[in-house]
Amino acid sequence: MIKDRQFMAYIQEVDQHFSGWDFSHITASGRMQSQLLPWSLGSLVIPLLRNANTLLDMGTGGGEFLSSLQPLPQSVYATEGYKPNVPVAKKQLEPLGVKVVYFEDDASLPLEDHYFDLIINQHESYSVSELRRILNDRGIFITQQSGGTDCAGINEMLGVPLNEEFAHWNLETAMEELLDHRFNITLSREDFPLQRFYDIGALVYYLKAIPWQIPDFTVERYLEPLHRIHLVIQSKGYFEIQQHRFIVKAEV
């Protein structure tokens, strides 16, 4: 039984409400920090929005990113496949005129053929054949993705293998899929920024928010390795891992 009072206090603190895709509880206080990327998805998207009449935001979460891009085009849709996020997204986006659509299958989106001028996607899965179906003849798709080795250091410390299904997911694979579906790639970059957690409570909060990283995660199940990470933080001042990010812009 672990008798480390500071460790247990951090663990017990992680009962804060999490909704949508808002990490401000641990980022605004500096408890988790990430190295800056050499690009900004928002800065790349904004000029594209000005030339688009129809827009789709794939995997909108709670609508945080999309709502920050105002003014928006005339017709805007947002998809979300995680049910608890749908009411959050609707509350945020429907007053802006955005139609929020729940879906269950990447390969069968409830959206019209050849409708969208622009599709934006931040860390959301997608079917390339569906992109071709719903983009119009001059359509643009831009996505920032988390690669298959993202945060592998967490898995290593907790003794959990990375998901083999996504281990191959990287810039090269994404580009090959788009090229195979007759897309023209106009931008592609990949980066491996560092991410730091400054207390164990911040890491637990993060893992509860991204259940795909450690699918069976509970504090009780991983108490011992979490305590080992806590001791690393006590010694170094932080627990550091490497993220995996890439961005692709493709045109029909």
PDB file of C-alpha atoms in Angstrom:
ATOM      1  CA  MET A   1       0.000   0.000   0.000  1.00  0.00           C
ATOM      2  CA  ILE A   2       1.353   3.420  -1.013  1.00  0.00           C
ATOM      3  CA  LYS A   3       1.598   5.853   1.904  1.00  0.00           C
ATOM      4  CA  ASP A   4       2.945   8.829  -0.053  1.00  0.00           C
ATOM      5  CA  ARG A   5       0.540  11.591   1.054  1.00  0.00           C
ATOM      6  CA  GLN A   6       1.479  14.055  -1.667  1.00  0.00           C
ATOM      7  CA  PHE A   7       0.998  11.424  -4.366  1.00  0.00           C
ATOM      8  CA  MET A   8      -2.380  10.402  -2.983  1.00  0.00           C
ATOM      9  CA  ALA A   9      -3.485  14.043  -2.720  1.00  0.00           C
ATOM     10  CA  TYR A  10      -2.748  14.596  -6.428  1.00  0.00           C
ATOM     11  CA  ILE A  11      -4.529  11.383  -7.394  1.00  0.00           C
ATOM     12  CA  GLN A  12      -7.627  12.218  -5.372  1.00  0.00           C
ATOM     13  CA  GLU A  13      -7.755  15.754  -6.787  1.00  0.00           C
ATOM     14  CA  VAL A  14      -8.508  14.471 -10.284  1.00  0.00           C
ATOM     15  CA  ASP A  15     -12.266  14.566 -10.076  1.00  0.00           C
ATOM     16  CA  GLN A  16     -12.591  17.800 -12.062  1.00  0.00           C
ATOM     17  CA  HIS A  17     -15.326  17.808 -14.689  1.00  0.00           C
ATOM     18  CA  PHE A  18     -14.029  17.358 -18.223  1.00  0.00           C
ATOM     19  CA  SER A  19     -16.194  18.091 -21.260  1.00  0.00           C
ATOM     20  CA  GLY A  20     -15.672  18.677 -24.945  1.00  0.00           C
ATOM     21  CA  TRP A  21     -11.991  18.999 -25.714  1.00  0.00           C
ATOM     22  CA  ASP A  22     -10.830  21.492 -23.134  1.00  0.00           C
ATOM     23  CA  PHE A  23      -7.563  20.841 -21.302  1.00  0.00           C
ATOM     24  CA  SER A  24      -7.476  24.266 -19.659  1.00  0.00           C
ATOM     25  CA  HIS A  25      -7.723  22.750 -16.170  1.00  0.00           C
ATOM     26  CA  ILE A  26      -4.125  21.529 -16.534  1.00  0.00           C
ATOM     27  CA  THR A  27      -2.776  23.842 -19.248  1.00  0.00           C
ATOM     28  CA  ALA A  28      -3.904  27.235 -17.934  1.00  0.00           C
ATOM     29  CA  SER A  29      -2.124  26.504 -14.665  1.00  0.00           C
ATOM     30  CA  GLY A  30       0.992  25.247 -16.455  1.00  0.00           C
ATOM     31  CA  ARG A  31       0.681  21.742 -15.002  1.00  0.00           C
ATOM     32  CA  MET A  32       1.012  20.303 -18.514  1.00  0.00           C
ATOM     33  CA  GLN A  33       2.970  22.043 -21.266  1.00  0.00           C
ATOM     34  CA  SER A  34       3.765  21.088 -24.841  1.00  0.00           C
ATOM     35  CA  GLN A  35       6.566  22.245 -27.083  1.00  0.00           C
ATOM     36  CA  LEU A  36       5.348  24.522 -29.875  1.00  0.00           C
ATOM     37  CA  LEU A  37       4.761  23.059 -33.323  1.00  0.00           C
ATOM     38  CA  PRO A  38       6.482  24.571 -36.382  1.00  0.00           C
ATOM     39  CA  TRP A  39       3.049  25.329 -37.859  1.00  0.00           C
ATOM     40  CA  SER A  40      -0.357  26.604 -36.740  1.00  0.00           C
ATOM     41  CA  LEU A  41      -3.425  24.794 -38.023  1.00  0.00           C
ATOM     42  CA  GLY A  42      -5.586  27.816 -37.240  1.00  0.00           C
ATOM     43  CA  SER A  43      -3.338  30.208 -39.157  1.00  0.00           C
ATOM     44  CA  LEU A  44      -3.375  27.857 -42.147  1.00  0.00           C
ATOM     45  CA  VAL A  45      -7.150  27.430 -42.031  1.00  0.00           C
ATOM     46  CA  ILE A  46      -8.217  31.064 -41.682  1.00  0.00           C
ATOM     47  CA  PRO A  47      -7.308  32.205 -45.233  1.00  0.00           C
ATOM     48  CA  LEU A  48      -8.983  29.073 -46.628  1.00  0.00           C
ATOM     49  CA  LEU A  49     -12.192  29.932 -44.756  1.00  0.00           C
ATOM     50  CA  ARG A  50     -12.409  33.301 -46.491  1.00  0.00           C
ATOM     51  CA  ASN A  51     -12.723  31.550 -49.854  1.00  0.00           C
ATOM     52  CA  ALA A  52     -15.151  28.826 -48.730  1.00  0.00           C
ATOM     53  CA  ASN A  53     -18.951  28.866 -48.804  1.00  0.00           C
ATOM     54  CA  THR A  54     -19.366  25.409 -47.283  1.00  0.00           C
ATOM     55  CA  LEU A  55     -17.249  24.054 -44.412  1.00  0.00           C
ATOM     56  CA  LEU A  56     -17.044  20.825 -42.437  1.00  0.00           C
ATOM     57  CA  ASP A  57     -15.188  20.461 -39.135  1.00  0.00           C
ATOM     58  CA  MET A  58     -14.567  16.753 -38.552  1.00  0.00           C
ATOM     59  CA  GLY A  59     -14.482  15.603 -34.934  1.00  0.00           C
ATOM     60  CA  THR A  60     -15.349  18.976 -33.498  1.00  0.00           C
ATOM     61  CA  GLY A  61     -15.152  17.851 -29.841  1.00  0.00           C
ATOM     62  CA  GLY A  62     -16.977  20.562 -27.953  1.00  0.00           C
ATOM     63  CA  GLY A  63     -16.636  23.007 -30.850  1.00  0.00           C
ATOM     64  CA  GLU A  64     -13.713  24.839 -29.247  1.00  0.00           C
ATOM     65  CA  PHE A  65     -11.471  25.042 -32.316  1.00  0.00           C
ATOM     66  CA  LEU A  66     -14.244  25.757 -34.820  1.00  0.00           C
ATOM     67  CA  SER A  67     -15.782  28.553 -32.741  1.00  0.00           C
ATOM     68  CA  SER A  68     -12.371  30.248 -32.532  1.00  0.00           C
ATOM     69  CA  LEU A  69     -12.274  30.631 -36.333  1.00  0.00           C
ATOM     70  CA  GLN A  70     -15.128  33.150 -36.645  1.00  0.00           C
ATOM     71  CA  PRO A  71     -16.398  34.609 -38.894  1.00  0.00           C
ATOM     72  CA  LEU A  72     -17.455  31.320 -40.436  1.00  0.00           C
ATOM     73  CA  PRO A  73     -18.692  30.584 -43.981  1.00  0.00           C
ATOM     74  CA  GLN A  74     -22.344  30.638 -44.966  1.00  0.00           C
ATOM     75  CA  SER A  75     -22.962  26.913 -44.476  1.00  0.00           C
ATOM     76  CA  VAL A  76     -21.053  25.040 -41.758  1.00  0.00           C
ATOM     77  CA  TYR A  77     -21.356  21.484 -40.484  1.00  0.00           C
ATOM     78  CA  ALA A  78     -19.498  19.786 -37.631  1.00  0.00           C
ATOM     79  CA  THR A  79     -19.332  16.042 -37.013  1.00  0.00           C
ATOM     80  CA  GLU A  80     -18.738  14.392 -33.654  1.00  0.00           C
ATOM     81  CA  GLY A  81     -18.579  10.655 -32.966  1.00  0.00           C
ATOM     82  CA  TYR A  82     -18.267  10.777 -29.172  1.00  0.00           C
ATOM     83  CA  LYS A  83     -21.811  11.035 -27.803  1.00  0.00           C
ATOM     84  CA  PRO A  84     -21.033  12.967 -24.590  1.00  0.00           C
ATOM     85  CA  ASN A  85     -19.480  15.734 -26.701  1.00  0.00           C
ATOM     86  CA  VAL A  86     -22.499  16.211 -28.968  1.00  0.00           C
ATOM     87  CA  PRO A  87     -24.643  18.322 -26.572  1.00  0.00           C
ATOM     88  CA  VAL A  88     -21.546  20.320 -25.612  1.00  0.00           C
ATOM     89  CA  ALA A  89     -20.830  21.027 -29.277  1.00  0.00           C
ATOM     90  CA  LYS A  90     -24.438  21.926 -29.996  1.00  0.00           C
ATOM     91  CA  LYS A  91     -24.525  24.410 -27.135  1.00  0.00           C
ATOM     92  CA  GLN A  92     -21.342  26.039 -28.391  1.00  0.00           C
ATOM     93  CA  LEU A  93     -21.934  25.926 -32.143  1.00  0.00           C
ATOM     94  CA  GLU A  94     -25.649  26.050 -32.914  1.00  0.00           C
ATOM     95  CA  PRO A  95     -25.914  29.741 -31.904  1.00  0.00           C
ATOM     96  CA  LEU A  96     -23.276  30.355 -34.609  1.00  0.00           C
ATOM     97  CA  GLY A  97     -25.437  28.656 -37.232  1.00  0.00           C
ATOM     98  CA  VAL A  98     -23.404  25.438 -37.286  1.00  0.00           C
ATOM     99  CA  LYS A  99     -25.210  22.122 -37.870  1.00  0.00           C
ATOM    100  CA  VAL A 100     -23.784  19.512 -35.487  1.00  0.00           C
ATOM    101  CA  VAL A 101     -24.084  15.938 -36.773  1.00  0.00           C
ATOM    102  CA  TYR A 102     -23.487  12.763 -34.763  1.00  0.00           C
ATOM    103  CA  PHE A 103     -22.001   9.825 -36.684  1.00  0.00           C
ATOM    104  CA  GLU A 104     -20.889   6.285 -35.899  1.00  0.00           C
ATOM    105  CA  ASP A 105     -18.861   5.209 -38.937  1.00  0.00           C
ATOM    106  CA  ASP A 106     -16.078   7.131 -40.714  1.00  0.00           C
ATOM    107  CA  ALA A 107     -16.972   5.322 -43.946  1.00  0.00           C
ATOM    108  CA  SER A 108     -20.617   6.417 -43.885  1.00  0.00           C
ATOM    109  CA  LEU A 109     -21.076  10.065 -42.981  1.00  0.00           C
ATOM    110  CA  PRO A 110     -24.639  11.448 -43.057  1.00  0.00           C
ATOM    111  CA  LEU A 111     -23.612  14.272 -45.407  1.00  0.00           C
ATOM    112  CA  GLU A 112     -24.349  15.234 -49.018  1.00  0.00           C
ATOM    113  CA  ASP A 113     -22.211  14.298 -52.011  1.00  0.00           C
ATOM    114  CA  HIS A 114     -19.819  16.944 -53.407  1.00  0.00           C
ATOM    115  CA  TYR A 115     -21.050  19.592 -50.966  1.00  0.00           C
ATOM    116  CA  PHE A 116     -18.019  20.990 -49.152  1.00  0.00           C
ATOM    117  CA  ASP A 117     -15.486  23.549 -50.315  1.00  0.00           C
ATOM    118  CA  LEU A 118     -13.318  22.944 -47.264  1.00  0.00           C
ATOM    119  CA  ILE A 119     -12.948  20.163 -44.686  1.00  0.00           C
ATOM    120  CA  ILE A 120     -10.846  20.717 -41.575  1.00  0.00           C
ATOM    121  CA  ASN A 121      -9.819  17.941 -39.245  1.00  0.00           C
ATOM    122  CA  GLN A 122      -7.865  18.123 -36.000  1.00  0.00           C
ATOM    123  CA  HIS A 123      -6.816  14.755 -34.544  1.00  0.00           C
ATOM    124  CA  GLU A 124      -9.872  12.964 -35.926  1.00  0.00           C
ATOM    125  CA  SER A 125      -9.965   9.719 -37.914  1.00  0.00           C
ATOM    126  CA  TYR A 126     -11.337   9.812 -41.452  1.00  0.00           C
ATOM    127  CA  SER A 127     -12.096   7.747 -44.524  1.00  0.00           C
ATOM    128  CA  VAL A 128     -10.345   9.057 -47.638  1.00  0.00           C
ATOM    129  CA  SER A 129     -13.080   7.677 -49.913  1.00  0.00           C
ATOM    130  CA  GLU A 130     -15.668   9.622 -47.896  1.00  0.00           C
ATOM    131  CA  LEU A 131     -13.596  12.773 -48.240  1.00  0.00           C
ATOM    132  CA  ARG A 132     -13.700  12.327 -52.023  1.00  0.00           C
ATOM    133  CA  ARG A 133     -17.448  11.809 -51.901  1.00  0.00           C
ATOM    134  CA  ILE A 134     -18.371  14.891 -49.882  1.00  0.00           C
ATOM    135  CA  LEU A 135     -15.789  17.372 -51.237  1.00  0.00           C
ATOM    136  CA  ASN A 136     -16.707  19.322 -54.343  1.00  0.00           C
ATOM    137  CA  ASP A 137     -14.584  19.543 -57.482  1.00  0.00           C
ATOM    138  CA  ARG A 138     -12.327  22.272 -56.057  1.00  0.00           C
ATOM    139  CA  GLY A 139     -12.464  21.053 -52.474  1.00  0.00           C
ATOM    140  CA  ILE A 140      -9.639  21.252 -49.933  1.00  0.00           C
ATOM    141  CA  PHE A 141      -8.929  18.923 -47.015  1.00  0.00           C
ATOM    142  CA  ILE A 142      -6.538  19.964 -44.247  1.00  0.00           C
ATOM    143  CA  THR A 143      -5.782  17.827 -41.214  1.00  0.00           C
ATOM    144  CA  GLN A 144      -3.488  17.819 -38.203  1.00  0.00           C
ATOM    145  CA  GLN A 145      -3.058  14.311 -36.853  1.00  0.00           C
ATOM    146  CA  SER A 146      -1.561  12.547 -33.866  1.00  0.00           C
ATOM    147  CA  GLY A 147       0.827   9.902 -35.173  1.00  0.00           C
ATOM    148  CA  GLY A 148       1.004   6.288 -34.095  1.00  0.00           C
ATOM    149  CA  THR A 149       3.917   6.809 -31.683  1.00  0.00           C
ATOM    150  CA  ASP A 150       2.266   9.731 -29.893  1.00  0.00           C
ATOM    151  CA  CYS A 151       3.007   9.764 -26.144  1.00  0.00           C
ATOM    152  CA  ALA A 152       4.673   6.342 -26.349  1.00  0.00           C
ATOM    153  CA  GLY A 153       6.609   7.217 -23.194  1.00  0.00           C
ATOM    154  CA  ILE A 154       3.417   7.013 -21.143  1.00  0.00           C
ATOM    155  CA  ASN A 155       2.721   3.511 -22.434  1.00  0.00           C
ATOM    156  CA  GLU A 156       6.291   2.478 -21.714  1.00  0.00           C
ATOM    157  CA  MET A 157       6.138   3.671 -18.106  1.00  0.00           C
ATOM    158  CA  LEU A 158       2.766   2.026 -17.518  1.00  0.00           C
ATOM    159  CA  GLY A 159       3.810  -1.209 -19.250  1.00  0.00           C
ATOM    160  CA  VAL A 160       1.130  -1.011 -21.960  1.00  0.00           C
ATOM    161  CA  PRO A 161       2.043  -1.712 -25.623  1.00  0.00           C
ATOM    162  CA  LEU A 162       1.055   0.849 -28.233  1.00  0.00           C
ATOM    163  CA  ASN A 163      -2.040   0.003 -30.244  1.00  0.00           C
ATOM    164  CA  GLU A 164      -0.706  -2.031 -33.177  1.00  0.00           C
ATOM    165  CA  GLU A 165      -3.624  -0.952 -35.354  1.00  0.00           C
ATOM    166  CA  PHE A 166      -2.366   2.644 -35.336  1.00  0.00           C
ATOM    167  CA  ALA A 167       1.374   2.118 -34.929  1.00  0.00           C
ATOM    168  CA  HIS A 168       1.909   2.659 -38.677  1.00  0.00           C
ATOM    169  CA  TRP A 169      -0.015   5.951 -38.707  1.00  0.00           C
ATOM    170  CA  ASN A 170       2.385   8.661 -39.864  1.00  0.00           C
ATOM    171  CA  LEU A 171       2.820  11.324 -42.524  1.00  0.00           C
ATOM    172  CA  GLU A 172       4.002   8.899 -45.184  1.00  0.00           C
ATOM    173  CA  THR A 173       1.030   6.575 -44.752  1.00  0.00           C
ATOM    174  CA  ALA A 174      -1.480   9.448 -44.774  1.00  0.00           C
ATOM    175  CA  MET A 175       0.044  10.898 -47.935  1.00  0.00           C
ATOM    176  CA  GLU A 176      -0.006   7.526 -49.705  1.00  0.00           C
ATOM    177  CA  GLU A 177      -3.717   7.077 -48.939  1.00  0.00           C
ATOM    178  CA  LEU A 178      -4.582  10.542 -50.247  1.00  0.00           C
ATOM    179  CA  LEU A 179      -2.499  10.120 -53.394  1.00  0.00           C
ATOM    180  CA  ASP A 180      -4.139   6.744 -54.047  1.00  0.00           C
ATOM    181  CA  HIS A 181      -7.501   8.576 -54.086  1.00  0.00           C
ATOM    182  CA  ARG A 182      -6.283  11.183 -56.598  1.00  0.00           C
ATOM    183  CA  PHE A 183      -5.704  14.034 -54.164  1.00  0.00           C
ATOM    184  CA  ASN A 184      -3.036  16.621 -54.885  1.00  0.00           C
ATOM    185  CA  ILE A 185      -0.938  17.256 -51.761  1.00  0.00           C
ATOM    186  CA  THR A 186       0.118  20.878 -51.345  1.00  0.00           C
ATOM    187  CA  LEU A 187       1.479  20.833 -47.768  1.00  0.00           C
ATOM    188  CA  SER A 188       2.983  18.123 -45.569  1.00  0.00           C
ATOM    189  CA  ARG A 189       5.041  18.347 -42.379  1.00  0.00           C
ATOM    190  CA  GLU A 190       5.803  16.082 -39.426  1.00  0.00           C
ATOM    191  CA  ASP A 191       7.166  16.888 -35.979  1.00  0.00           C
ATOM    192  CA  PHE A 192       7.881  15.261 -32.606  1.00  0.00           C
ATOM    193  CA  PRO A 193       7.408  17.960 -29.940  1.00  0.00           C
ATOM    194  CA  LEU A 194       8.070  17.322 -26.275  1.00  0.00           C
ATOM    195  CA  GLN A 195       5.315  17.318 -23.660  1.00  0.00           C
ATOM    196  CA  ARG A 196       5.825  17.691 -19.923  1.00  0.00           C
ATOM    197  CA  PHE A 197       3.682  16.894 -16.914  1.00  0.00           C
ATOM    198  CA  TYR A 198       4.645  18.728 -13.732  1.00  0.00           C
ATOM    199  CA  ASP A 199       2.530  16.688 -11.309  1.00  0.00           C
ATOM    200  CA  ILE A 200       1.008  13.227 -11.404  1.00  0.00           C
ATOM    201  CA  GLY A 201      -2.528  14.611 -11.104  1.00  0.00           C
ATOM    202  CA  ALA A 202      -2.108  16.373 -14.451  1.00  0.00           C
ATOM    203  CA  LEU A 203      -1.091  13.105 -16.105  1.00  0.00           C
ATOM    204  CA  VAL A 204      -4.065  11.242 -14.623  1.00  0.00           C
ATOM    205  CA  TYR A 205      -6.412  13.993 -15.816  1.00  0.00           C
ATOM    206  CA  TYR A 206      -4.896  13.740 -19.296  1.00  0.00           C
ATOM    207  CA  LEU A 207      -5.236   9.964 -19.457  1.00  0.00           C
ATOM    208  CA  LYS A 208      -8.870  10.109 -18.396  1.00  0.00           C
ATOM    209  CA  ALA A 209      -9.494  12.591 -21.214  1.00  0.00           C
ATOM    210  CA  ILE A 210      -7.820  10.479 -23.925  1.00  0.00           C
ATOM    211  CA  PRO A 211      -8.977   6.905 -23.176  1.00  0.00           C
ATOM    212  CA  TRP A 212      -7.464   5.505 -26.376  1.00  0.00           C
ATOM    213  CA  GLN A 213      -3.916   5.987 -25.031  1.00  0.00           C
ATOM    214  CA  ILE A 214      -4.360   3.472 -22.200  1.00  0.00           C
ATOM    215  CA  PRO A 215      -7.735   1.801 -22.974  1.00  0.00           C
ATOM    216  CA  ASP A 216      -8.175   0.089 -19.591  1.00  0.00           C
ATOM    217  CA  PHE A 217      -6.855   2.996 -17.546  1.00  0.00           C
ATOM    218  CA  THR A 218      -7.954   3.441 -13.965  1.00  0.00           C
ATOM    219  CA  VAL A 219      -5.928   4.889 -11.117  1.00  0.00           C
ATOM    220  CA  GLU A 220      -6.397   1.704  -9.094  1.00  0.00           C
ATOM    221  CA  ARG A 221      -5.118  -0.551 -11.885  1.00  0.00           C
ATOM    222  CA  TYR A 222      -1.980   1.520 -12.497  1.00  0.00           C
ATOM    223  CA  LEU A 223      -1.330   2.858  -9.013  1.00  0.00           C
ATOM    224  CA  GLU A 224       2.220   1.452  -8.698  1.00  0.00           C
ATOM    225  CA  PRO A 225       3.578   2.712 -12.067  1.00  0.00           C
ATOM    226  CA  LEU A 226       1.846   6.058 -11.508  1.00  0.00           C
ATOM    227  CA  HIS A 227       3.701   6.344  -8.232  1.00  0.00           C
ATOM    228  CA  ARG A 228       6.975   5.615 -10.037  1.00  0.00           C
ATOM    229  CA  ILE A 229       6.221   8.467 -12.437  1.00  0.00           C
ATOM    230  CA  HIS A 230       5.413  10.675  -9.444  1.00  0.00           C
ATOM    231  CA  LEU A 231       8.868   9.911  -8.049  1.00  0.00           C
ATOM    232  CA  VAL A 232      10.415  10.883 -11.407  1.00  0.00           C
ATOM    233  CA  ILE A 233       8.591  14.207 -11.208  1.00  0.00           C
ATOM    234  CA  GLN A 234       9.759  14.712  -7.635  1.00  0.00           C
ATOM    235  CA  SER A 235      13.337  14.094  -8.740  1.00  0.00           C
ATOM    236  CA  LYS A 236      13.480  15.952 -12.084  1.00  0.00           C
ATOM    237  CA  GLY A 237      10.632  18.406 -11.673  1.00  0.00           C
ATOM    238  CA  TYR A 238       8.666  16.926 -14.588  1.00  0.00           C
ATOM    239  CA  PHE A 239       7.810  13.790 -16.556  1.00  0.00           C
ATOM    240  CA  GLU A 240       8.699  14.279 -20.217  1.00  0.00           C
ATOM    241  CA  ILE A 241       7.417  12.395 -23.259  1.00  0.00           C
ATOM    242  CA  GLN A 242       7.485  12.835 -27.015  1.00  0.00           C
ATOM    243  CA  GLN A 243       4.394  13.630 -29.029  1.00  0.00           C
ATOM    244  CA  HIS A 244       3.919  12.759 -32.702  1.00  0.00           C
ATOM    245  CA  ARG A 245       2.179  15.279 -34.957  1.00  0.00           C
ATOM    246  CA  PHE A 246       1.820  15.771 -38.695  1.00  0.00           C
ATOM    247  CA  ILE A 247      -0.157  18.028 -40.985  1.00  0.00           C
ATOM    248  CA  VAL A 248      -1.383  17.490 -44.534  1.00  0.00           C
ATOM    249  CA  LYS A 249      -3.236  19.766 -46.929  1.00  0.00           C
ATOM    250  CA  ALA A 250      -4.710  18.072 -49.971  1.00  0.00           C
ATOM    251  CA  GLU A 251      -6.826  19.335 -52.865  1.00  0.00           C
ATOM    252  CA  VAL A 252      -9.217  17.520 -55.175  1.00  0.00           C
TER     253      VAL A 252
END
